[in-house]
Amino acid sequence: MNRIVRQFIEQRTLAGKLGVVVGTGRSGLAAARLLDKLGCKVRVADSDETVTAERLGPLAGRVELITGPHKPEHFRDADMIVLSPGVPVKRLASALEGVPARTIVAELELASWFIEAPVLAVTGTNGKTTTTTLISEIFRHAGVSAFTGGNIGTPLCEYLLDMEQAEVIVLEVSSFQLQNCHLFKPRVALFLNFAANHLDYHEDMDEYLDAKLHLFARMTGDDTALLHESLRPAIGDKGFTNARVEWFGPTDRFEAPHLPGEHNRSNVEGAWQAVRRFGVTEAQAAEAIREFHPLAHRIERVAEVGGVLYVDDSKATTLDAVLAAVRSCNTPVRLLMGGVWKGGDVAAFAREISDSVIHIGLFGGSREVFEPELSKTFPVTWDQTLEQAVRRQAAMARPGETVLLSPATSSFDQYTGYGARGDDFKRVVRELS
């Protein structure tokens, strides 16, 4: 257990305070555990009426559980309200009326109050997980102990309670988390890119960008903000931080055989600029980057069947991510798209991929978003399921072409997540051979 957490427990600093945690996902339950350890009274609220005390695990019987629509009386007496990622304040607006904004925090914010090790945080619309994982691998090669978590894997509250303390905290941070951060301050913050996304969550692009910029708000002149050069027009003159600001872009500094495309050359350079602030040498970074394999469902070569390459990029949930995937292909592309729409300019996207894509196979949701614009430029087909769409493209494909699953959407119309969608794609491809 973290030393500062233990000190708070021993001194009963928060004993008797009421903390209300919204959401019973992994982050929410980790926050509830931390508040319980700190001696707080804990109330867990979830709008899902099917959630039972069994979901709380060891907390069952120790904390109060309220399910169903959120009401003002659930929050009125709270000293602190902790929102799980993905729970927007606007959805709770009526229930939180009159509640001071400073009492509403993200799980990330709560945990950050107790962190001693320096934090390296990565945000952006696309490429966060790959870059965060790469940074941690570089640290491992350099002999630096690093915890990796936040928006991927282990919540920061869980790290505080259960894990050996690391020399560096490496966090992927999302706009969902950052929107309710007030004091969170990384030593180094990396902003990879920015494009339309989560417009089903944020009011508009301005709110989305402002949430991202919360990452830099508390940084000082001793800290470093690393921003991709493409961000200059949007935020170059915003005065968003007191940190040292440095810009980066794609380079050929490192050999990265398993990270194709210009977007990955940018991410690799950003990772290097971040880790060198912690004493990592270029030689140590080069070795790690050369050996690094990205996680599944990220421009992942699945198989070549009959001379046709099949690539799983199910993680691509935005148009910008799809554009990066298409540009990483060196052959004509048959592009598979569909799912739950999150926003973006389809007409502009069509212009950008017109030289590379020869057919678009839509599946599942968002047909009404994609087909009217894309059919002006490409042959477009639609199938109810991903399997049907893959088999259709396989029947039409010729040797030397690529069938690319890069959906530009979230997967929740037909799958539990992008991983399940990618696994289904792989299953169908295996059955083709």
Tab-separated table of C-alpha atoms in Angstrom:
chain	number	residue	atom	x	y	z
A	1	MET	CA	0.000	0.000	0.000
A	2	ASN	CA	1.166	3.518	-0.828
A	3	ARG	CA	2.917	5.368	2.025
A	4	ILE	CA	0.697	8.468	1.838
A	5	VAL	CA	-2.467	6.361	1.818
A	6	ARG	CA	-1.226	4.565	4.924
A	7	GLN	CA	-0.493	7.914	6.578
A	8	PHE	CA	-4.020	9.174	5.837
A	9	ILE	CA	-5.456	5.989	7.303
A	10	GLU	CA	-3.362	6.235	10.467
A	11	GLN	CA	-4.190	9.901	10.978
A	12	ARG	CA	-7.888	9.352	10.142
A	13	THR	CA	-7.729	12.426	7.917
A	14	LEU	CA	-10.874	11.537	5.977
A	15	ALA	CA	-12.663	9.486	8.613
A	16	GLY	CA	-16.402	10.060	8.553
A	17	LYS	CA	-16.439	11.997	5.279
A	18	LEU	CA	-18.988	10.817	2.711
A	19	GLY	CA	-17.734	9.841	-0.716
A	20	VAL	CA	-20.251	9.017	-3.441
A	21	VAL	CA	-18.869	6.943	-6.318
A	22	VAL	CA	-20.849	6.918	-9.575
A	23	GLY	CA	-20.455	3.714	-11.580
A	24	THR	CA	-19.577	0.138	-10.689
A	25	GLY	CA	-16.980	-0.557	-13.357
A	26	ARG	CA	-13.390	-1.368	-12.446
A	27	SER	CA	-12.394	2.274	-11.891
A	28	GLY	CA	-15.478	3.029	-9.807
A	29	LEU	CA	-14.975	0.024	-7.559
A	30	ALA	CA	-11.269	0.847	-7.180
A	31	ALA	CA	-12.207	4.371	-6.055
A	32	ALA	CA	-14.772	2.976	-3.627
A	33	ARG	CA	-12.153	0.627	-2.164
A	34	LEU	CA	-9.698	3.487	-1.680
A	35	LEU	CA	-12.288	5.708	0.011
A	36	ASP	CA	-13.307	2.818	2.252
A	37	LYS	CA	-9.675	2.207	3.256
A	38	LEU	CA	-9.300	5.904	4.020
A	39	GLY	CA	-12.154	5.652	6.519
A	40	CYS	CA	-14.784	7.420	4.456
A	41	LYS	CA	-18.423	6.511	4.452
A	42	VAL	CA	-18.984	5.278	0.901
A	43	ARG	CA	-22.089	5.307	-1.248
A	44	VAL	CA	-21.961	3.675	-4.684
A	45	ALA	CA	-24.580	4.819	-7.208
A	46	ASP	CA	-25.246	3.118	-10.535
A	47	SER	CA	-28.089	3.960	-12.928
A	48	ASP	CA	-28.291	0.286	-13.921
A	49	GLU	CA	-31.065	-1.203	-11.803
A	50	THR	CA	-29.807	-4.743	-12.427
A	51	VAL	CA	-26.596	-4.144	-10.433
A	52	THR	CA	-26.638	-6.085	-7.154
A	53	ALA	CA	-24.455	-6.100	-4.034
A	54	GLU	CA	-22.636	-9.083	-5.514
A	55	ARG	CA	-21.039	-6.679	-8.019
A	56	LEU	CA	-19.304	-4.915	-5.110
A	57	GLY	CA	-17.266	-7.972	-4.118
A	58	PRO	CA	-15.456	-7.426	-0.794
A	59	LEU	CA	-17.185	-4.038	-0.437
A	60	ALA	CA	-20.607	-5.667	-0.149
A	61	GLY	CA	-22.003	-4.914	3.283
A	62	ARG	CA	-19.377	-2.218	3.861
A	63	VAL	CA	-20.722	0.438	1.510
A	64	GLU	CA	-24.176	1.674	0.574
A	65	LEU	CA	-25.393	0.695	-2.908
A	66	ILE	CA	-28.050	2.727	-4.757
A	67	THR	CA	-29.267	1.723	-8.215
A	68	GLY	CA	-31.645	3.316	-10.677
A	69	PRO	CA	-32.014	6.923	-11.874
A	70	HIS	CA	-29.715	9.365	-10.109
A	71	LYS	CA	-31.488	11.785	-7.792
A	72	PRO	CA	-30.384	14.945	-5.943
A	73	GLU	CA	-30.697	13.238	-2.565
A	74	HIS	CA	-28.013	10.738	-3.599
A	75	PHE	CA	-25.429	13.556	-3.736
A	76	ARG	CA	-26.629	16.447	-1.585
A	77	ASP	CA	-24.727	15.404	1.569
A	78	ALA	CA	-21.541	14.241	-0.208
A	79	ASP	CA	-18.124	15.640	0.694
A	80	MET	CA	-16.748	14.171	-2.533
A	81	ILE	CA	-18.305	12.742	-5.703
A	82	VAL	CA	-16.116	10.441	-7.796
A	83	LEU	CA	-17.207	9.836	-11.388
A	84	SER	CA	-16.115	6.722	-13.233
A	85	PRO	CA	-14.763	7.301	-16.766
A	86	GLY	CA	-17.600	7.500	-19.251
A	87	VAL	CA	-20.086	9.042	-16.796
A	88	PRO	CA	-20.584	12.592	-18.138
A	89	VAL	CA	-21.527	15.372	-15.743
A	90	LYS	CA	-24.198	16.542	-18.202
A	91	ARG	CA	-26.044	13.243	-17.758
A	92	LEU	CA	-26.187	13.978	-14.036
A	93	ALA	CA	-26.961	17.683	-14.375
A	94	SER	CA	-30.338	17.642	-12.661
A	95	ALA	CA	-29.171	15.337	-9.877
A	96	LEU	CA	-26.049	17.449	-9.240
A	97	GLU	CA	-27.792	20.826	-9.271
A	98	GLY	CA	-26.361	22.965	-6.479
A	99	VAL	CA	-23.389	20.649	-5.877
A	100	PRO	CA	-20.082	22.605	-5.880
A	101	ALA	CA	-18.033	21.683	-8.958
A	102	ARG	CA	-14.890	21.255	-6.865
A	103	THR	CA	-16.424	18.269	-5.082
A	104	ILE	CA	-16.832	16.352	-8.374
A	105	VAL	CA	-13.650	14.492	-9.353
A	106	ALA	CA	-12.490	11.671	-11.598
A	107	GLU	CA	-11.069	8.442	-10.189
A	108	LEU	CA	-7.757	9.515	-11.720
A	109	GLU	CA	-7.888	12.815	-9.827
A	110	LEU	CA	-8.643	11.111	-6.505
A	111	ALA	CA	-5.750	8.694	-6.857
A	112	SER	CA	-3.311	11.381	-8.011
A	113	TRP	CA	-3.529	13.110	-4.615
A	114	PHE	CA	-1.585	10.218	-3.091
A	115	ILE	CA	1.045	9.616	-5.790
A	116	GLU	CA	4.730	10.179	-4.956
A	117	ALA	CA	6.478	8.977	-8.133
A	118	PRO	CA	6.660	11.282	-11.167
A	119	VAL	CA	3.883	10.842	-13.707
A	120	LEU	CA	4.260	10.545	-17.477
A	121	ALA	CA	0.802	10.955	-19.037
A	122	VAL	CA	-0.249	10.285	-22.632
A	123	THR	CA	-3.395	11.633	-24.279
A	124	GLY	CA	-4.708	12.129	-27.797
A	125	THR	CA	-7.532	10.922	-29.976
A	126	ASN	CA	-5.664	8.002	-31.531
A	127	GLY	CA	-2.610	5.919	-30.652
A	128	LYS	CA	-2.700	6.443	-26.873
A	129	THR	CA	-2.552	2.784	-25.883
A	130	THR	CA	0.192	1.831	-28.323
A	131	THR	CA	2.325	4.805	-27.289
A	132	THR	CA	1.733	4.293	-23.570
A	133	THR	CA	2.639	0.610	-23.855
A	134	LEU	CA	5.726	1.449	-25.911
A	135	ILE	CA	6.891	3.948	-23.288
A	136	SER	CA	6.573	1.321	-20.580
A	137	GLU	CA	8.538	-1.162	-22.681
A	138	ILE	CA	11.311	1.397	-23.163
A	139	PHE	CA	11.470	1.917	-19.406
A	140	ARG	CA	11.641	-1.858	-18.886
A	141	HIS	CA	14.561	-2.154	-21.300
A	142	ALA	CA	16.271	0.713	-19.485
A	143	GLY	CA	15.848	-0.943	-16.082
A	144	VAL	CA	13.337	1.633	-14.804
A	145	SER	CA	10.383	0.227	-12.869
A	146	ALA	CA	7.146	1.663	-14.252
A	147	PHE	CA	3.480	1.226	-13.466
A	148	THR	CA	1.259	1.337	-16.557
A	149	GLY	CA	-2.431	2.063	-16.195
A	150	GLY	CA	-5.082	4.748	-16.063
A	151	ASN	CA	-7.371	4.435	-19.058
A	152	ILE	CA	-5.857	1.019	-19.858
A	153	GLY	CA	-5.527	-1.926	-17.541
A	154	THR	CA	-5.236	-1.071	-13.874
A	155	PRO	CA	-6.939	2.007	-12.381
A	156	LEU	CA	-4.627	4.274	-10.428
A	157	CYS	CA	-6.595	3.727	-7.190
A	158	GLU	CA	-5.978	-0.001	-7.533
A	159	TYR	CA	-2.242	0.608	-7.944
A	160	LEU	CA	-2.158	2.619	-4.720
A	161	LEU	CA	-3.783	-0.160	-2.722
A	162	ASP	CA	-2.384	-3.351	-4.182
A	163	MET	CA	0.861	-2.919	-6.084
A	164	GLU	CA	4.535	-2.361	-5.410
A	165	GLN	CA	5.369	1.312	-5.850
A	166	ALA	CA	7.135	2.170	-9.120
A	167	GLU	CA	9.809	4.694	-10.068
A	168	VAL	CA	7.619	6.208	-12.805
A	169	ILE	CA	3.842	6.217	-13.264
A	170	VAL	CA	2.919	5.865	-16.955
A	171	LEU	CA	-0.722	6.699	-17.618
A	172	GLU	CA	-2.981	6.718	-20.621
A	173	VAL	CA	-5.515	9.445	-19.909
A	174	SER	CA	-8.785	10.077	-21.719
A	175	SER	CA	-10.920	13.185	-22.066
A	176	PHE	CA	-13.511	11.438	-19.865
A	177	GLN	CA	-11.015	11.299	-17.008
A	178	LEU	CA	-9.463	14.702	-17.575
A	179	GLN	CA	-12.751	16.595	-17.656
A	180	ASN	CA	-13.092	16.085	-13.905
A	181	CYS	CA	-9.450	16.585	-12.925
A	182	HIS	CA	-8.578	19.728	-10.979
A	183	LEU	CA	-5.145	19.155	-9.411
A	184	PHE	CA	-3.688	16.259	-11.448
A	185	LYS	CA	-0.179	17.262	-12.566
A	186	PRO	CA	2.191	15.066	-14.594
A	187	ARG	CA	5.938	15.661	-14.809
A	188	VAL	CA	5.771	14.997	-18.571
A	189	ALA	CA	2.579	15.112	-20.654
A	190	LEU	CA	2.359	13.905	-24.244
A	191	PHE	CA	-0.468	15.018	-26.589
A	192	LEU	CA	-0.361	12.852	-29.718
A	193	ASN	CA	-3.145	14.199	-31.948
A	194	PHE	CA	-6.661	15.568	-31.946
A	195	ALA	CA	-9.637	14.738	-34.157
A	196	ALA	CA	-13.394	14.332	-33.967
A	197	ASN	CA	-14.300	11.690	-31.393
A	198	HIS	CA	-16.631	11.127	-28.446
A	199	LEU	CA	-19.119	13.648	-29.775
A	200	ASP	CA	-21.750	11.334	-28.337
A	201	TYR	CA	-20.263	12.302	-24.945
A	202	HIS	CA	-18.951	15.864	-25.308
A	203	GLU	CA	-21.143	18.785	-26.320
A	204	ASP	CA	-18.828	19.731	-29.185
A	205	MET	CA	-15.212	19.765	-30.329
A	206	ASP	CA	-14.374	22.759	-28.141
A	207	GLU	CA	-15.477	20.932	-24.995
A	208	TYR	CA	-13.558	17.838	-26.102
A	209	LEU	CA	-10.370	19.857	-26.641
A	210	ASP	CA	-10.764	21.737	-23.361
A	211	ALA	CA	-11.034	18.400	-21.552
A	212	LYS	CA	-7.762	17.268	-23.142
A	213	LEU	CA	-6.047	20.510	-22.139
A	214	HIS	CA	-6.901	19.909	-18.471
A	215	LEU	CA	-3.872	17.613	-18.588
A	216	PHE	CA	-1.568	20.634	-18.792
A	217	ALA	CA	-3.384	23.126	-16.590
A	218	ARG	CA	-1.488	22.456	-13.343
A	219	MET	CA	1.949	21.885	-14.847
A	220	THR	CA	4.762	24.285	-13.945
A	221	GLY	CA	7.988	25.478	-15.492
A	222	ASP	CA	9.719	22.374	-14.116
A	223	ASP	CA	7.448	20.145	-16.218
A	224	THR	CA	7.430	19.357	-19.943
A	225	ALA	CA	4.460	19.427	-22.320
A	226	LEU	CA	5.125	17.550	-25.571
A	227	LEU	CA	2.669	18.273	-28.384
A	228	HIS	CA	2.447	16.993	-31.930
A	229	GLU	CA	3.114	19.672	-34.518
A	230	SER	CA	-0.362	19.158	-36.043
A	231	LEU	CA	-1.834	20.717	-32.881
A	232	ARG	CA	-0.258	24.146	-33.419
A	233	PRO	CA	-3.244	25.679	-35.258
A	234	ALA	CA	-5.720	24.540	-32.605
A	235	ILE	CA	-3.842	25.307	-29.405
A	236	GLY	CA	-0.573	27.037	-30.178
A	237	ASP	CA	-1.735	30.403	-28.810
A	238	LYS	CA	-4.176	29.264	-26.110
A	239	GLY	CA	-1.863	29.839	-23.157
A	240	PHE	CA	-2.969	26.482	-21.800
A	241	THR	CA	0.004	25.694	-19.543
A	242	ASN	CA	2.960	27.048	-17.603
A	243	ALA	CA	5.063	24.018	-18.542
A	244	ARG	CA	7.902	24.053	-21.046
A	245	VAL	CA	6.192	23.374	-24.391
A	246	GLU	CA	8.003	21.386	-27.069
A	247	TRP	CA	6.683	20.190	-30.429
A	248	PHE	CA	7.419	16.912	-32.204
A	249	GLY	CA	6.561	15.131	-35.449
A	250	PRO	CA	7.477	12.035	-37.464
A	251	THR	CA	11.159	11.192	-37.833
A	252	ASP	CA	13.276	8.266	-39.019
A	253	ARG	CA	15.340	8.343	-35.834
A	254	PHE	CA	14.409	4.775	-34.879
A	255	GLU	CA	13.909	1.474	-36.666
A	256	ALA	CA	10.375	0.326	-35.803
A	257	PRO	CA	9.601	-2.682	-38.017
A	258	HIS	CA	6.327	-3.544	-36.295
A	259	LEU	CA	4.914	-0.007	-36.215
A	260	PRO	CA	4.069	0.929	-39.825
A	261	GLY	CA	2.923	4.312	-41.055
A	262	GLU	CA	3.752	7.968	-40.543
A	263	HIS	CA	1.440	8.202	-37.528
A	264	ASN	CA	3.536	5.578	-35.771
A	265	ARG	CA	6.760	7.393	-36.638
A	266	SER	CA	5.268	10.390	-34.839
A	267	ASN	CA	4.207	8.294	-31.859
A	268	VAL	CA	7.650	6.718	-31.607
A	269	GLU	CA	9.319	10.122	-31.644
A	270	GLY	CA	6.899	11.394	-29.003
A	271	ALA	CA	7.646	8.376	-26.820
A	272	TRP	CA	11.371	9.017	-27.108
A	273	GLN	CA	11.041	12.707	-26.281
A	274	ALA	CA	9.056	11.706	-23.178
A	275	VAL	CA	11.309	8.946	-21.812
A	276	ARG	CA	14.552	10.836	-22.296
A	277	ARG	CA	13.355	13.246	-19.584
A	278	PHE	CA	13.753	10.333	-17.173
A	279	GLY	CA	17.353	9.491	-18.059
A	280	VAL	CA	16.728	6.873	-20.752
A	281	THR	CA	19.431	6.803	-23.439
A	282	GLU	CA	18.760	6.754	-27.163
A	283	ALA	CA	20.425	3.336	-27.427
A	284	GLN	CA	18.119	1.896	-24.766
A	285	ALA	CA	15.101	3.351	-26.510
A	286	ALA	CA	16.239	2.073	-29.918
A	287	GLU	CA	16.497	-1.503	-28.685
A	288	ALA	CA	13.024	-1.440	-27.140
A	289	ILE	CA	11.422	0.191	-30.184
A	290	ARG	CA	13.029	-2.285	-32.585
A	291	GLU	CA	11.631	-5.246	-30.627
A	292	PHE	CA	8.227	-3.742	-29.804
A	293	HIS	CA	5.055	-5.407	-31.079
A	294	PRO	CA	1.838	-3.390	-30.744
A	295	LEU	CA	-1.167	-4.790	-28.943
A	296	ALA	CA	-3.814	-6.730	-30.832
A	297	HIS	CA	-6.356	-5.054	-33.135
A	298	ARG	CA	-4.055	-2.191	-34.099
A	299	ILE	CA	-3.139	-2.524	-37.803
A	300	GLU	CA	-2.480	-6.190	-37.017
A	301	ARG	CA	-1.684	-8.485	-39.952
A	302	VAL	CA	-3.966	-11.491	-39.482
A	303	ALA	CA	-3.291	-13.691	-42.511
A	304	GLU	CA	-2.716	-13.771	-46.233
A	305	VAL	CA	-5.289	-15.914	-48.023
A	306	GLY	CA	-5.063	-16.444	-51.763
A	307	GLY	CA	-2.676	-13.514	-52.076
A	308	VAL	CA	-5.069	-11.175	-50.221
A	309	LEU	CA	-3.854	-9.631	-46.949
A	310	TYR	CA	-6.322	-9.327	-44.060
A	311	VAL	CA	-5.598	-6.657	-41.434
A	312	ASP	CA	-7.365	-6.166	-38.086
A	313	ASP	CA	-7.562	-2.532	-37.019
A	314	SER	CA	-10.714	-2.898	-34.911
A	315	LYS	CA	-9.316	-0.399	-32.394
A	316	ALA	CA	-9.807	2.375	-34.978
A	317	THR	CA	-12.942	4.095	-33.698
A	318	THR	CA	-12.418	7.469	-35.420
A	319	LEU	CA	-12.046	8.578	-39.018
A	320	ASP	CA	-8.533	9.874	-38.348
A	321	ALA	CA	-7.477	6.460	-37.049
A	322	VAL	CA	-8.894	4.827	-40.180
A	323	LEU	CA	-7.040	7.318	-42.360
A	324	ALA	CA	-3.769	6.422	-40.617
A	325	ALA	CA	-4.450	2.703	-41.146
A	326	VAL	CA	-5.263	3.155	-44.838
A	327	ARG	CA	-2.094	5.170	-45.345
A	328	SER	CA	-0.040	2.399	-43.745
A	329	CYS	CA	-1.158	-0.047	-46.474
A	330	ASN	CA	0.922	-0.388	-49.628
A	331	THR	CA	-1.733	-2.150	-51.708
A	332	PRO	CA	-5.310	-1.360	-52.828
A	333	VAL	CA	-7.630	-1.449	-49.820
A	334	ARG	CA	-11.074	-2.963	-49.334
A	335	LEU	CA	-12.227	-1.134	-46.233
A	336	LEU	CA	-14.670	-2.577	-43.685
A	337	MET	CA	-16.549	0.050	-41.634
A	338	GLY	CA	-19.569	0.146	-39.346
A	339	GLY	CA	-20.831	0.312	-35.768
A	340	VAL	CA	-21.862	3.114	-33.426
A	341	TRP	CA	-21.039	6.545	-34.866
A	342	LYS	CA	-19.000	8.958	-32.727
A	343	GLY	CA	-18.683	11.916	-35.072
A	344	GLY	CA	-16.492	13.316	-37.834
A	345	ASP	CA	-16.466	14.697	-41.392
A	346	VAL	CA	-17.205	11.772	-43.726
A	347	ALA	CA	-16.963	13.856	-46.908
A	348	ALA	CA	-13.462	15.083	-46.043
A	349	PHE	CA	-12.465	11.559	-45.079
A	350	ALA	CA	-13.633	10.229	-48.457
A	351	ARG	CA	-11.401	12.728	-50.263
A	352	GLU	CA	-8.382	11.707	-48.188
A	353	ILE	CA	-8.672	7.972	-48.950
A	354	SER	CA	-9.819	8.184	-52.581
A	355	ASP	CA	-6.414	7.173	-53.994
A	356	SER	CA	-6.063	4.072	-51.803
A	357	VAL	CA	-9.479	2.494	-51.247
A	358	ILE	CA	-11.187	0.528	-54.029
A	359	HIS	CA	-14.293	-0.687	-52.197
A	360	ILE	CA	-16.043	-0.015	-48.886
A	361	GLY	CA	-17.912	-2.787	-47.149
A	362	LEU	CA	-20.269	-1.443	-44.505
A	363	PHE	CA	-21.694	-3.639	-41.768
A	364	GLY	CA	-23.989	-3.159	-38.799
A	365	GLY	CA	-24.795	0.340	-37.593
A	366	SER	CA	-24.208	3.819	-39.069
A	367	ARG	CA	-25.054	2.865	-42.642
A	368	GLU	CA	-27.132	6.047	-42.837
A	369	VAL	CA	-24.046	8.103	-41.899
A	370	PHE	CA	-21.532	6.473	-44.236
A	371	GLU	CA	-23.355	5.375	-47.369
A	372	PRO	CA	-24.713	8.716	-48.661
A	373	GLU	CA	-21.258	10.340	-48.736
A	374	LEU	CA	-18.987	7.374	-49.431
A	375	SER	CA	-21.085	6.060	-52.319
A	376	LYS	CA	-20.318	9.279	-54.219
A	377	THR	CA	-16.688	8.161	-54.510
A	378	PHE	CA	-16.516	4.395	-53.948
A	379	PRO	CA	-18.448	1.228	-54.660
A	380	VAL	CA	-20.251	0.616	-51.352
A	381	THR	CA	-21.980	-2.511	-50.088
A	382	TRP	CA	-23.748	-3.146	-46.799
A	383	ASP	CA	-24.241	-6.304	-44.762
A	384	GLN	CA	-25.998	-6.875	-41.477
A	385	THR	CA	-22.980	-8.532	-39.846
A	386	LEU	CA	-19.216	-8.257	-40.008
A	387	GLU	CA	-18.932	-11.900	-41.044
A	388	GLN	CA	-21.158	-11.346	-44.058
A	389	ALA	CA	-19.157	-8.252	-45.026
A	390	VAL	CA	-15.816	-10.080	-44.752
A	391	ARG	CA	-17.036	-12.979	-46.852
A	392	ARG	CA	-18.393	-10.611	-49.491
A	393	GLN	CA	-15.057	-8.792	-49.760
A	394	ALA	CA	-13.147	-12.076	-49.796
A	395	ALA	CA	-15.221	-13.251	-52.751
A	396	MET	CA	-14.422	-10.076	-54.718
A	397	ALA	CA	-10.798	-9.533	-53.664
A	398	ARG	CA	-7.872	-10.198	-55.995
A	399	PRO	CA	-4.261	-11.106	-55.149
A	400	GLY	CA	-2.288	-8.049	-54.089
A	401	GLU	CA	-5.216	-6.358	-52.339
A	402	THR	CA	-5.805	-5.745	-48.612
A	403	VAL	CA	-9.032	-6.286	-46.717
A	404	LEU	CA	-8.809	-3.854	-43.806
A	405	LEU	CA	-11.143	-3.868	-40.810
A	406	SER	CA	-10.920	-0.267	-39.608
A	407	PRO	CA	-14.471	0.604	-38.573
A	408	ALA	CA	-14.326	4.314	-37.506
A	409	THR	CA	-16.932	3.521	-34.843
A	410	SER	CA	-17.359	1.989	-31.440
A	411	SER	CA	-18.518	-1.621	-31.489
A	412	PHE	CA	-21.450	-1.636	-29.124
A	413	ASP	CA	-24.143	-2.211	-31.745
A	414	GLN	CA	-23.107	-5.864	-32.064
A	415	TYR	CA	-20.109	-6.515	-29.786
A	416	THR	CA	-19.009	-6.050	-26.192
A	417	GLY	CA	-15.941	-4.091	-27.295
A	418	TYR	CA	-13.474	-3.527	-30.117
A	419	GLY	CA	-11.520	-6.613	-29.001
A	420	ALA	CA	-14.518	-8.885	-29.510
A	421	ARG	CA	-15.097	-7.290	-32.913
A	422	GLY	CA	-11.476	-7.879	-33.914
A	423	ASP	CA	-11.545	-11.461	-32.651
A	424	ASP	CA	-14.657	-12.137	-34.733
A	425	PHE	CA	-12.879	-10.755	-37.792
A	426	LYS	CA	-9.932	-13.074	-37.144
A	427	ARG	CA	-12.245	-16.049	-36.751
A	428	VAL	CA	-13.858	-15.406	-40.119
A	429	VAL	CA	-10.471	-14.912	-41.812
A	430	ARG	CA	-9.190	-18.207	-40.380
A	431	GLU	CA	-12.234	-19.945	-41.802
A	432	LEU	CA	-11.431	-18.533	-45.250
A	433	SER	CA	-8.123	-20.351	-45.496
